[in-house]
mmCIF file of C-alpha atoms and ligand atoms in Angstrom:
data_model
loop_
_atom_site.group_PDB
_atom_site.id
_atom_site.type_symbol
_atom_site.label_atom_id
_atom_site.label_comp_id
_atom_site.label_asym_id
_atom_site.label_seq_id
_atom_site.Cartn_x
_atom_site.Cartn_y
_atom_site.Cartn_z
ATOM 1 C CA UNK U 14 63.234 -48.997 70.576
ATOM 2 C CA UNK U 15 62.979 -51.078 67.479
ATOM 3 C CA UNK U 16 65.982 -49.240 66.029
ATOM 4 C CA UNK U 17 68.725 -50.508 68.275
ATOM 5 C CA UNK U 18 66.908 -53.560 69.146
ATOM 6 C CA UNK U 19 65.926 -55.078 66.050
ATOM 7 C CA UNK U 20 69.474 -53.773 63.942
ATOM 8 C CA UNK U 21 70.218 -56.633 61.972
ATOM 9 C CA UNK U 22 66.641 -56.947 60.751
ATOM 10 C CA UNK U 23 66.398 -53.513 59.381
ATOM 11 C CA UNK U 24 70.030 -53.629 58.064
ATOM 12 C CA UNK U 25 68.714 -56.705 55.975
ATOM 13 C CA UNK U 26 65.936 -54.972 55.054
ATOM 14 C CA UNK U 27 63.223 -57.706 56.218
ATOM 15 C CA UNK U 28 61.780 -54.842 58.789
ATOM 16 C CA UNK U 29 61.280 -51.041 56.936
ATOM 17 C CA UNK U 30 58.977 -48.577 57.884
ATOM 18 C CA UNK U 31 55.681 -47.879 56.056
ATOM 19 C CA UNK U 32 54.469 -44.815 54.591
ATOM 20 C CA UNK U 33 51.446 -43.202 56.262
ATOM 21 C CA UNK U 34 48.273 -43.795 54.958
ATOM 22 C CA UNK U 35 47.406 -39.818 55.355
ATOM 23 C CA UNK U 36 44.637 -40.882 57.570
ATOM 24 C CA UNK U 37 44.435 -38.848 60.930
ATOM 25 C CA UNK U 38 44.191 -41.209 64.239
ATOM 26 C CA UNK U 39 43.179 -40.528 67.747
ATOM 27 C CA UNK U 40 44.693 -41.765 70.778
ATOM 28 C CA UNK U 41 41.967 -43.074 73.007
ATOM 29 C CA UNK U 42 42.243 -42.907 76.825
ATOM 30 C CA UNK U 43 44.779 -45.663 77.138
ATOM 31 C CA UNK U 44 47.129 -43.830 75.035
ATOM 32 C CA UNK U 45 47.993 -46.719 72.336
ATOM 33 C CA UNK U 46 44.623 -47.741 70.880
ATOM 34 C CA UNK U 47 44.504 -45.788 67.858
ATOM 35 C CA UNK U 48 40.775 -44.593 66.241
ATOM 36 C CA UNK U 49 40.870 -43.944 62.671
ATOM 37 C CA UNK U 50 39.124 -40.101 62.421
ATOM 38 C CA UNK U 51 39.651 -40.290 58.700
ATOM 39 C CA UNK U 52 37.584 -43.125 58.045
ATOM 40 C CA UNK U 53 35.810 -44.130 61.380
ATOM 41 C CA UNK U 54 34.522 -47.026 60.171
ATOM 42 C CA UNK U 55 37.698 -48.728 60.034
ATOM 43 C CA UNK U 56 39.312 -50.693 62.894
ATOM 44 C CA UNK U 57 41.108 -49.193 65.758
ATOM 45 C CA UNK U 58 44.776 -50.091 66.249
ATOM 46 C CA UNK U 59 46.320 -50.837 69.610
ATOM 47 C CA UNK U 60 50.312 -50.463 69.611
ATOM 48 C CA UNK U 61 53.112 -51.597 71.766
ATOM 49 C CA UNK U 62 54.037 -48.537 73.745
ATOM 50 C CA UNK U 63 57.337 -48.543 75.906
ATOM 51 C CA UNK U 64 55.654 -46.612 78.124
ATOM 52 C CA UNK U 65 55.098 -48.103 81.824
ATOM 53 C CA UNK U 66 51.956 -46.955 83.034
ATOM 54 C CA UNK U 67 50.143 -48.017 85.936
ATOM 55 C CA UNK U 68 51.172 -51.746 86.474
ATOM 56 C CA UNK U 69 53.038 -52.382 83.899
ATOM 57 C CA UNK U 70 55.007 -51.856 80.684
ATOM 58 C CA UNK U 71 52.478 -51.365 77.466
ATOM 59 C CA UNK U 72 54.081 -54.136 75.106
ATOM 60 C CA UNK U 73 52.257 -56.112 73.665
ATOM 61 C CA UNK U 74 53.396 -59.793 74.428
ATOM 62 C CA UNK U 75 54.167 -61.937 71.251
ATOM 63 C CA UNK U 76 52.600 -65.163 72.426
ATOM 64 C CA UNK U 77 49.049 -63.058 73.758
ATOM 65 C CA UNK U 78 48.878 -61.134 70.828
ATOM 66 C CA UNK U 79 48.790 -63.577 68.192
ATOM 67 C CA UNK U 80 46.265 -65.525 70.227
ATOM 68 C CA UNK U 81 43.615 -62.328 70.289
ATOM 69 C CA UNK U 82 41.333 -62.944 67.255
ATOM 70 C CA UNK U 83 41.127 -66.577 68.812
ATOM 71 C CA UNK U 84 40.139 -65.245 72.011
ATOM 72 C CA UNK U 85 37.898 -62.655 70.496
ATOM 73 C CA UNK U 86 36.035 -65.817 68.690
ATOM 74 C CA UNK U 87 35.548 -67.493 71.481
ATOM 75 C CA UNK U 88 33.943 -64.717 73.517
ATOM 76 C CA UNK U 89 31.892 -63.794 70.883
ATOM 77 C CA UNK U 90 30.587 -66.922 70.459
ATOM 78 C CA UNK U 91 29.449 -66.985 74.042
ATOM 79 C CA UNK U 92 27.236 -63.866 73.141
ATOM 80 C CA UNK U 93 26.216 -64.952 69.802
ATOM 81 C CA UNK U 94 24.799 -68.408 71.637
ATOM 82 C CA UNK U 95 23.154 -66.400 74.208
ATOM 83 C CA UNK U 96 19.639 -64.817 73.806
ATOM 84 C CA UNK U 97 20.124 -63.352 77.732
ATOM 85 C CA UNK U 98 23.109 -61.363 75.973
ATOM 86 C CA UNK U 99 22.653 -61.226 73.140
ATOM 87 C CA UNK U 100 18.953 -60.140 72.465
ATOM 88 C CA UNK U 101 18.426 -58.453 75.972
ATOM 89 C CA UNK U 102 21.610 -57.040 76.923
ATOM 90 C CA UNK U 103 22.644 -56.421 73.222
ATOM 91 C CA UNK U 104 26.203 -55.926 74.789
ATOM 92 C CA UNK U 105 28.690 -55.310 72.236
ATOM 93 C CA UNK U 106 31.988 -56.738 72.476
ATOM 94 C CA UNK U 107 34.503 -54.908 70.017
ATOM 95 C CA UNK U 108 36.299 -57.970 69.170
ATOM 96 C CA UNK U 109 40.265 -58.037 68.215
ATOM 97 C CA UNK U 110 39.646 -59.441 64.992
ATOM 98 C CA UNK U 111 43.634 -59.477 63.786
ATOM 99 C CA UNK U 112 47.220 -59.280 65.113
ATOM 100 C CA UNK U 113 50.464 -59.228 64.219
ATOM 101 C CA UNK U 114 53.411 -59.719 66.706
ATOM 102 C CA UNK U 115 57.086 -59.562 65.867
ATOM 103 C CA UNK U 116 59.182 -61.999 68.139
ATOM 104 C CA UNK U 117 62.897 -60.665 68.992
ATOM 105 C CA UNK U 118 65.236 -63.450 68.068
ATOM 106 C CA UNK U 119 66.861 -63.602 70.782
ATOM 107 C CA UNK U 120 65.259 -62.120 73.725
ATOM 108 C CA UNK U 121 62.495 -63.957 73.310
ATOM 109 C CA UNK U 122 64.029 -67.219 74.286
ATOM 110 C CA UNK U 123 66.248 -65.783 77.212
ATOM 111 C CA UNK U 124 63.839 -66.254 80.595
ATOM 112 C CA UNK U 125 65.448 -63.249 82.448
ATOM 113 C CA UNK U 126 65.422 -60.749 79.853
ATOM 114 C CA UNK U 127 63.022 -58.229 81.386
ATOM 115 C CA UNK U 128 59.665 -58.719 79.830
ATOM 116 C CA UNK U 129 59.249 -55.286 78.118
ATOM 117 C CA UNK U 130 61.742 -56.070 75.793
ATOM 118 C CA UNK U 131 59.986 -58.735 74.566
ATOM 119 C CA UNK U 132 56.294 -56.898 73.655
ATOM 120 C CA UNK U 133 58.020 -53.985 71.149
ATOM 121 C CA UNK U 134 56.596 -55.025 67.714
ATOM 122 C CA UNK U 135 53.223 -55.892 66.888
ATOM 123 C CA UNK U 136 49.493 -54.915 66.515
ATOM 124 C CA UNK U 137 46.163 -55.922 67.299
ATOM 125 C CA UNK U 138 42.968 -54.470 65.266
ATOM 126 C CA UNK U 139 39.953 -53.834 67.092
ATOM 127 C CA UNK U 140 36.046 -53.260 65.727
ATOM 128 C CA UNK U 141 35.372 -49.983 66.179
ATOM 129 C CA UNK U 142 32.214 -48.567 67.958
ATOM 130 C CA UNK U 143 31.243 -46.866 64.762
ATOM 131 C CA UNK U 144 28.405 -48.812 63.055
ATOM 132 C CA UNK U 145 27.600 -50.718 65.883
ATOM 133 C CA UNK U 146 25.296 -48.245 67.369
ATOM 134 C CA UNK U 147 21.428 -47.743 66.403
ATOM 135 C CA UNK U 148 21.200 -43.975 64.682
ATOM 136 C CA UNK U 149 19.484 -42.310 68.203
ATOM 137 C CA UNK U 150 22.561 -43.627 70.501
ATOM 138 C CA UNK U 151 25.394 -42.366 71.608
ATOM 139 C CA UNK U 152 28.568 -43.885 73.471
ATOM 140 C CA UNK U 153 30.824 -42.525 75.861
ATOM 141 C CA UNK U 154 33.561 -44.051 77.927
ATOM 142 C CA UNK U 155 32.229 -44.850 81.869
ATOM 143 C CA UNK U 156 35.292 -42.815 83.000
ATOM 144 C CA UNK U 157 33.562 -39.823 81.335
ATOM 145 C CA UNK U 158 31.085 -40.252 84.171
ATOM 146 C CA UNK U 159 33.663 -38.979 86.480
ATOM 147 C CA UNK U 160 34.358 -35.947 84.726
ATOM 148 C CA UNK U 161 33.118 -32.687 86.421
ATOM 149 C CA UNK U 162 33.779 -29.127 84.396
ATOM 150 C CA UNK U 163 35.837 -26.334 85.764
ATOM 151 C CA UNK U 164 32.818 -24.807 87.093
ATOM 152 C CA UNK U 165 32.512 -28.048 89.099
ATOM 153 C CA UNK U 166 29.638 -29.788 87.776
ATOM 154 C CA UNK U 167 29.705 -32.966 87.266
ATOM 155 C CA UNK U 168 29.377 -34.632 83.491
ATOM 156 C CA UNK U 169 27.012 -37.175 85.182
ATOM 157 C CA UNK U 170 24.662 -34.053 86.302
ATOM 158 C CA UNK U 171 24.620 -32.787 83.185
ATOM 159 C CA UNK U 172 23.421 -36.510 81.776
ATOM 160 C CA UNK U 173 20.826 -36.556 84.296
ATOM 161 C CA UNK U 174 18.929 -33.478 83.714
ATOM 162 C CA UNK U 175 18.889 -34.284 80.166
ATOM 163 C CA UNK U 176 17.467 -37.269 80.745
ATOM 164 C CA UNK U 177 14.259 -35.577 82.547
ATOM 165 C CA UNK U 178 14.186 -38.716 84.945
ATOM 166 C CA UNK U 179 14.424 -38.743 88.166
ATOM 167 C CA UNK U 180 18.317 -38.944 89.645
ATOM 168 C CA UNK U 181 17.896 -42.653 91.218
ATOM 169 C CA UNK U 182 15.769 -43.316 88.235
ATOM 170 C CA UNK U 183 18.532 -42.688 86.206
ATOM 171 C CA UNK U 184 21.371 -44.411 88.385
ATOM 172 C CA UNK U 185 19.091 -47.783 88.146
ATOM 173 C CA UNK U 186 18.894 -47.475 84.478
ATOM 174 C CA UNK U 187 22.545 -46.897 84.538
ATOM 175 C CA UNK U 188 23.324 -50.263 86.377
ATOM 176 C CA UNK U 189 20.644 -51.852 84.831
ATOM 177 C CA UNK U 190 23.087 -51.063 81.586
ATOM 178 C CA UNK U 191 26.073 -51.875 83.021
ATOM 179 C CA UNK U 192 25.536 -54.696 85.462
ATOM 180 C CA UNK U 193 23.713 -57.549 83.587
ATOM 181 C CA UNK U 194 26.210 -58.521 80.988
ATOM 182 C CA UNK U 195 28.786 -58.260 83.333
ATOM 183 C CA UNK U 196 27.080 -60.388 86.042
ATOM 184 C CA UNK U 197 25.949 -62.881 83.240
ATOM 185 C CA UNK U 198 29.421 -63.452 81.917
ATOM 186 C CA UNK U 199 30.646 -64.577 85.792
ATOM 187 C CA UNK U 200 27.989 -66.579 87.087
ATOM 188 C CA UNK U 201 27.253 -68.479 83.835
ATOM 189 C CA UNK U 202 30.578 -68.320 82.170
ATOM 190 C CA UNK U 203 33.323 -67.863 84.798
ATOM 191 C CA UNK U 204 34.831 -64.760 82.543
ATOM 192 C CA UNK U 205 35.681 -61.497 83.641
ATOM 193 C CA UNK U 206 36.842 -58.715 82.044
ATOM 194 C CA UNK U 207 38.210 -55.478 83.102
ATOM 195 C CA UNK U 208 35.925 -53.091 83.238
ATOM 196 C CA UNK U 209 37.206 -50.327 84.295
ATOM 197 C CA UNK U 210 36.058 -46.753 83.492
ATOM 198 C CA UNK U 211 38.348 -47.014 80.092
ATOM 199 C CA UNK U 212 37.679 -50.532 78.915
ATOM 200 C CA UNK U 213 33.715 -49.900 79.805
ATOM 201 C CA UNK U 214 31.388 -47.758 77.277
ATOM 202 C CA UNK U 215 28.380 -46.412 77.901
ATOM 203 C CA UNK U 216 25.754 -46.521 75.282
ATOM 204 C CA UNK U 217 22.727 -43.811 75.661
ATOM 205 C CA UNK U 218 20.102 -43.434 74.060
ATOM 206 C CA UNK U 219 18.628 -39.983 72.306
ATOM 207 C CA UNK U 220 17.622 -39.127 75.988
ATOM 208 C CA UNK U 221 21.105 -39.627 77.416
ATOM 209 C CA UNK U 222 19.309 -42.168 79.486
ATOM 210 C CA UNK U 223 21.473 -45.473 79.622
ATOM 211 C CA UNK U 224 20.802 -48.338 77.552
ATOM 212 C CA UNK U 225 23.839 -50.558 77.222
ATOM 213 C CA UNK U 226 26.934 -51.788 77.671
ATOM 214 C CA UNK U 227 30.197 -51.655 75.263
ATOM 215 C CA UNK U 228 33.158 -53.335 76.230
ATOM 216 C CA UNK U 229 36.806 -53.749 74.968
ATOM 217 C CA UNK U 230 39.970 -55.478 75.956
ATOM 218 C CA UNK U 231 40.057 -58.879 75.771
ATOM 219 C CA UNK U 232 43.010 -60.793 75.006
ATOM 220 C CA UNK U 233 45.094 -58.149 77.933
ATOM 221 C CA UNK U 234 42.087 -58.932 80.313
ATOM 222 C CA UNK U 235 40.025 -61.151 79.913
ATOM 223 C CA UNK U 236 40.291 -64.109 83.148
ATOM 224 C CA UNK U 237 38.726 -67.036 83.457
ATOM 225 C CA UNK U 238 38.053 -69.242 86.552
ATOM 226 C CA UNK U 239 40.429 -71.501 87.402
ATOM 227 C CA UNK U 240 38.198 -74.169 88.758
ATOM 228 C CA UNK U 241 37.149 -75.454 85.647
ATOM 229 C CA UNK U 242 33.075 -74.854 84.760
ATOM 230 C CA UNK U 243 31.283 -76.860 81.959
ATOM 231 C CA UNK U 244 30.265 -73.840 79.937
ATOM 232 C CA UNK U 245 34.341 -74.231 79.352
ATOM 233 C CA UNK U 246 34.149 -77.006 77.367
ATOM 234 C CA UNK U 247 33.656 -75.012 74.246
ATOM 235 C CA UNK U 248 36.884 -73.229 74.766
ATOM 236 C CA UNK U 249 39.524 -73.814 72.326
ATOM 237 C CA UNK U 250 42.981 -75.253 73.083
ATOM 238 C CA UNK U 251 45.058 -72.089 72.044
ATOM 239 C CA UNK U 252 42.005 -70.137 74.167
ATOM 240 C CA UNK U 253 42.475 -72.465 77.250
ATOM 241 C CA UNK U 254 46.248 -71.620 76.768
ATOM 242 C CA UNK U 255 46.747 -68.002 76.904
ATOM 243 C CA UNK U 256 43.747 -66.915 78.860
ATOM 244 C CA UNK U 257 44.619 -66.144 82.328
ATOM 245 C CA UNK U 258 42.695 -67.623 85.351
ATOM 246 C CA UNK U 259 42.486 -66.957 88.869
ATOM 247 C CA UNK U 260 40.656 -69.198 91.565
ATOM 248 C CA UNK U 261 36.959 -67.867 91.850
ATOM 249 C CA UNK U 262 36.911 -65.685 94.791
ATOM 250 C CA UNK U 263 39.699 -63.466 93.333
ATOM 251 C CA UNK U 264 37.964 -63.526 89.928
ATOM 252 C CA UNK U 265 35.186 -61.043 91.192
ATOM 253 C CA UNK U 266 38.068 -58.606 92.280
ATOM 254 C CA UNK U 267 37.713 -57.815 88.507
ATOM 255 C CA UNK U 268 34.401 -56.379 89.194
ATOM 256 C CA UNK U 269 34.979 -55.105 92.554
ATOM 257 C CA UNK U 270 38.157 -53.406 91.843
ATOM 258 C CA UNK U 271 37.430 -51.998 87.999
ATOM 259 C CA UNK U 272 33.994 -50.802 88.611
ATOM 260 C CA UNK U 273 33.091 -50.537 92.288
ATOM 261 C CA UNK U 274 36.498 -49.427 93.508
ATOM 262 C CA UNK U 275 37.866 -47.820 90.487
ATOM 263 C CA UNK U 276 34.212 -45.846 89.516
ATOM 264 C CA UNK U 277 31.655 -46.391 91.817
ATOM 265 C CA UNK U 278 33.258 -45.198 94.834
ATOM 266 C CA UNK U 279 33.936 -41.828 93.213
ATOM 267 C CA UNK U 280 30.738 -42.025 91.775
ATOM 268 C CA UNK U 281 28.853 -42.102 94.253
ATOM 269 C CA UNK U 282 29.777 -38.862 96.322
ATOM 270 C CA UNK U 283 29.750 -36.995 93.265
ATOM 271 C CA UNK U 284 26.178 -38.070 92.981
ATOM 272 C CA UNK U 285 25.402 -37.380 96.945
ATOM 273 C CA UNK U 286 26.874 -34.101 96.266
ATOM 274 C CA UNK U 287 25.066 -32.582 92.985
ATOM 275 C CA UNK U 288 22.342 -35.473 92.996
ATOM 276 C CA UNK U 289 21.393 -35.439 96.277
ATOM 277 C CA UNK U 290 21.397 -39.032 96.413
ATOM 278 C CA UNK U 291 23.027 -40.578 99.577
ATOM 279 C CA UNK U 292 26.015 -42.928 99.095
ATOM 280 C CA UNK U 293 23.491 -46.038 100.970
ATOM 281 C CA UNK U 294 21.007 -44.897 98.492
ATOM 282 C CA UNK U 295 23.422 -45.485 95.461
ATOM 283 C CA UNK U 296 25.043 -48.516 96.949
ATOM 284 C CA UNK U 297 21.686 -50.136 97.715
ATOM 285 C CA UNK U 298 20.599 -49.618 93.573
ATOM 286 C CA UNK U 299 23.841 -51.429 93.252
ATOM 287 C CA UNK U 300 22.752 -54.602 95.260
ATOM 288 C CA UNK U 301 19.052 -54.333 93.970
ATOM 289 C CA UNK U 302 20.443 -54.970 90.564
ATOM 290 C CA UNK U 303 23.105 -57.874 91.203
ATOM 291 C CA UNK U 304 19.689 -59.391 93.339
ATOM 292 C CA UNK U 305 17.606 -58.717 90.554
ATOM 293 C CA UNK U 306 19.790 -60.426 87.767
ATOM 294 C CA UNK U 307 20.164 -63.573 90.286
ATOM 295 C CA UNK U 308 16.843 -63.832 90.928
ATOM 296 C CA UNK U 309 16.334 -63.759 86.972
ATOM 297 C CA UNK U 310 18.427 -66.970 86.936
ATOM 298 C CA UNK U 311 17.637 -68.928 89.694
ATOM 299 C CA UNK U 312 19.592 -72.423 88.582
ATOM 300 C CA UNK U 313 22.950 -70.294 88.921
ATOM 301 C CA UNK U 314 22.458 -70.325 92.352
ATOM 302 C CA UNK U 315 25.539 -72.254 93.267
ATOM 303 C CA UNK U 316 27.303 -69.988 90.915
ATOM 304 C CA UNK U 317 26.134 -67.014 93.347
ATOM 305 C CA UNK U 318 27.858 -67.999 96.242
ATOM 306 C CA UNK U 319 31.197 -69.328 94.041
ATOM 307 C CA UNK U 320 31.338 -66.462 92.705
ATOM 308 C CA UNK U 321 30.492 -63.934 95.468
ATOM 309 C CA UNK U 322 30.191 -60.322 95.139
ATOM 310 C CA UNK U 323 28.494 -59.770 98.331
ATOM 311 C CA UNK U 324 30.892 -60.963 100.521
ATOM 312 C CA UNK U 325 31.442 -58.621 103.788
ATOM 313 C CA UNK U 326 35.187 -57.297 103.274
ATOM 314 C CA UNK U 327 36.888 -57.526 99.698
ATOM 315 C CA UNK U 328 40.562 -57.381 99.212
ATOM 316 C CA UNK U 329 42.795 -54.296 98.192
ATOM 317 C CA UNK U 330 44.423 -54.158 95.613
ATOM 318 C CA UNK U 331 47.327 -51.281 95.861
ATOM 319 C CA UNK U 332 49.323 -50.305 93.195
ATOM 320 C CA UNK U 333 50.915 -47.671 94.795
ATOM 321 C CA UNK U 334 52.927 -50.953 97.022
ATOM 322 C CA UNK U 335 53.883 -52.063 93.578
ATOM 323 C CA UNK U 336 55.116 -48.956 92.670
ATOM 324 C CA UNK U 337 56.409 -47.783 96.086
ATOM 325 C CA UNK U 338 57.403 -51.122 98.294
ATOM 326 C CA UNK U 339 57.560 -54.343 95.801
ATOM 327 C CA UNK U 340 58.554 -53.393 92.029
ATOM 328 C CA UNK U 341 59.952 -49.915 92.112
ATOM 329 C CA UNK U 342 61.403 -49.202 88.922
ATOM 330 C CA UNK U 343 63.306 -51.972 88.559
ATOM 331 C CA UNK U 344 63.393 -54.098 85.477
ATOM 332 C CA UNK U 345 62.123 -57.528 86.251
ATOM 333 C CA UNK U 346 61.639 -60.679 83.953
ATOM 334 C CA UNK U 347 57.638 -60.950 84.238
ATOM 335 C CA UNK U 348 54.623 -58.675 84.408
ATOM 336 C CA UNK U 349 53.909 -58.373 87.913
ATOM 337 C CA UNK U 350 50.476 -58.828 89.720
ATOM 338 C CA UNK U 351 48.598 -56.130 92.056
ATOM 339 C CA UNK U 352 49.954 -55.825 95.200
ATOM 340 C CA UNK U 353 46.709 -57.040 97.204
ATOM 341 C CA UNK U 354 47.054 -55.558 100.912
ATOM 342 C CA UNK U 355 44.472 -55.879 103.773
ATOM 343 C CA UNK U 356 40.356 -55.295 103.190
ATOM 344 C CA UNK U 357 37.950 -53.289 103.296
ATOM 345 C CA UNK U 358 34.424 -53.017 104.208
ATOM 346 C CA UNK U 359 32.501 -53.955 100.509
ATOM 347 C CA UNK U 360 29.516 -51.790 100.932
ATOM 348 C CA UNK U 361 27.449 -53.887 99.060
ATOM 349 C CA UNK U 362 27.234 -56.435 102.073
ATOM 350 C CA UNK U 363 24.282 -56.059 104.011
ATOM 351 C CA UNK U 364 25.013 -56.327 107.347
HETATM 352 N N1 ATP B 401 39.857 -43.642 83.555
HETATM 353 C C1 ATP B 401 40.765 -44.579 83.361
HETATM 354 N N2 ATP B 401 40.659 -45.774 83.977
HETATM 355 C C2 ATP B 401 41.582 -46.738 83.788
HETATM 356 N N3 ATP B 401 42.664 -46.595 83.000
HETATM 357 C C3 ATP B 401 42.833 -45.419 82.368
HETATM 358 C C4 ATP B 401 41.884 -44.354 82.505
HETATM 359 N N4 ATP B 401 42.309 -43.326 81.738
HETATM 360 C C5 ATP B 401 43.460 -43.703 81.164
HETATM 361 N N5 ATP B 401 43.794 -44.949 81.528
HETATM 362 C C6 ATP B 401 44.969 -45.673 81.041
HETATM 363 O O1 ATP B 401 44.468 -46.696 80.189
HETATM 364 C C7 ATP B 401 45.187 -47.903 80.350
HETATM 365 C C8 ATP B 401 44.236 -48.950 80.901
HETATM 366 O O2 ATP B 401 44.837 -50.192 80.894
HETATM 367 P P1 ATP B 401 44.283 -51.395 80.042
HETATM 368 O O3 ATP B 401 45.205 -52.549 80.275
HETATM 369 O O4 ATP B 401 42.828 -51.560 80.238
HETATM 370 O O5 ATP B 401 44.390 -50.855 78.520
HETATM 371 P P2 ATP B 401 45.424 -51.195 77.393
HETATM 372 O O6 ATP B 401 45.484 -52.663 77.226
HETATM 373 O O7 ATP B 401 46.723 -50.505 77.644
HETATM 374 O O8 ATP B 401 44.777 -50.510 76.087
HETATM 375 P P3 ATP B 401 43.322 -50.698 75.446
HETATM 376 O O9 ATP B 401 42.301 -50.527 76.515
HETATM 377 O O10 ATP B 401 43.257 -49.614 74.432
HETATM 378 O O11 ATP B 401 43.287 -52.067 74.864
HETATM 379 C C9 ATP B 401 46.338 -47.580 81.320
HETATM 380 O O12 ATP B 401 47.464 -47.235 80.562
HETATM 381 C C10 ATP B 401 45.799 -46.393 82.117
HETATM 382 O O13 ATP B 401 46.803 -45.552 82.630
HETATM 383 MG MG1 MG B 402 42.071 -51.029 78.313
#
């Protein structure tokens, strides 16, 4: 890709390729984020891929890249100012701390050049998990919980009996883990991320019980409301610019869709099934948590029903219609959106 696009520049010389470093790298889950096995310490390195994968192509926009390490501040900060996050939840937030982006001279200022021409050369560096956690834990991806063995048990049984506690016991530690920084970052901040099962990290402790939360992805996924919240006002300009809001309603899809639909749902048989907890059961730990949390911060009531995860139906999102009815294959100047189509029952509603 950069060959033919970017010619001149490496026929002048001002792009060349680097030697390797000899260090060997592993490709995480979302194929382009890059951890150094070598030297683990060191930061992981997310590349453009011209690869399109689920929604969209994996470029890395010139505009959103360079803005990352300003994003990453920002969000940090939140934490850092926060005892309810920082000192309880101890969520850690692996921060892009450093980008690079290369803009193409001339695509770049043509609006209907399709967009994945215009994310090819750049870099973001990412804190790595390594030397964040205390010696006894241990991390694992939350799409690891989905795993089950050829043998067909489930990863998540497995966790459990190590754990020695009771299944449910362990669930409600498990959203206990998950839940409250999440929760905590929408009702007080109006900021979502994406937590999906590859962007969320489970930290254990030496009892593979569930202790915390690790998160990554920020400057790709991070949204903010777009009615406008006072805890804003400590957002930066070139923060305010490049972070992408939705109106409130639509910004608990992030939730809903990343962990309830995109985990939880296939959690939850899997734990019926080897756990011999019952899907209600599950689902009910699920609401017992997001009550506990708002009952832990009463003066966010308003925020509660703005924000409202309990709502009866929630929205689909399909990306199958993307794929199938409303983008195809075809090349388009933008990054599209999720197809949303129709509801469904939200089975945290209690009817
Ligand atoms: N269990 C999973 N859940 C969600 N996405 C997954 C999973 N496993 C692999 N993936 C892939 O990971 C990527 C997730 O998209 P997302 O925008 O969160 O990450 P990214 O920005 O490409 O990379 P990174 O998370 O490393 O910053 C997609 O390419 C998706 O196909
Ligand atoms: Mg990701």
């Amino acid at each position: 890709m950069v060959l033919p696009l970017f010619a001149p520049a490496v026929a002048q010389g001002a792009i060349v390729p680097l030697p390797t470093d000899g260090d060997v790298r592993l490709p995480q889950q979302s194929i382009r984020t890059f951890l150094n096995t070598s030297r683990p310490d060191r930061h992981t390195v997310k590349l453009p891929l011209a690869v399109l994968n689920t929604l969209v192509w994996r470029g890395l926009p010139t505009e959103r890249t360079l803005a990352a390490p300003a994003v990453t501040a920002w969000v940090h900060g939140l934490r850092d100012a926060d005892p309810f996050l920082r000192d309880e939840c101890g969520v850690i937030l692996l921060g892009e701390v450093a980008s690079v982006a290369v803009a193409h001279p001339l695509y770049d200022g043509l609006p209907e050049v399709p967009y994945q021409y215009k994310e090819l050369l750049g870099a973001i560096w990412r804190e790595p998990l390594t030397g964040r956690l205390a010696p006894e834990e241990r991390a694992r991806t939350l799409a690891s919980l989905l795993y089950t063995d050829p043998e067909g048990r489930a990863f998540t049984a497995e966790l459990v009996a190590r754990s020695g506690l009771a299944p449910t016991a362990w669930l409600k530690r498990l959203f206990a883990a998950l839940l409250p920084p999440l929760l905590h970052f929408l009702y007080r901040y109006g900021t979502v991320f994406s937590p999906h099962g590859e962007n969320a990290i489970v930290v254990f402790d030496d009892h593979d019980i569930p202790v915390r939360l690790a998160i990554k992805d920020f400057v790709d996924d991070v949204n903010v409301s777009a009615q406008r919240l006072p805890e804003h006002d400590s957002m930066p300009d070139d923060v305010r610019e490049i972070l992408l809001t939705e109106p409130p309603a639509f910004l608990t899809q992030f939730i809903h869709s990343g962990l309830f639909v995109g985990v939880f749902r296939y959690l939850a048989p899997l734990c019926e099934e080897q756990l011999g907890v019952p899907e209600n059961e599950f689902w009910s730990l699920v609401r017992a948590e997001i009550l506990r949390h708002q009952a832990r911060f009463p003066e966010l009531k308003d925020r509660y029903e703005l924000f409202d995860l309990l709502v009866p139906r929630i929205e689909r999102l399909c990306l199958n219609r993307n794929r199938l009815h409303l983008d195809g294959y075809r090349d388009r100047p933008g990054r599209p959106h999720a197809a949303v189509h129709g509801t469904v029952p939200n089975p945290l509603h209690l009817s």
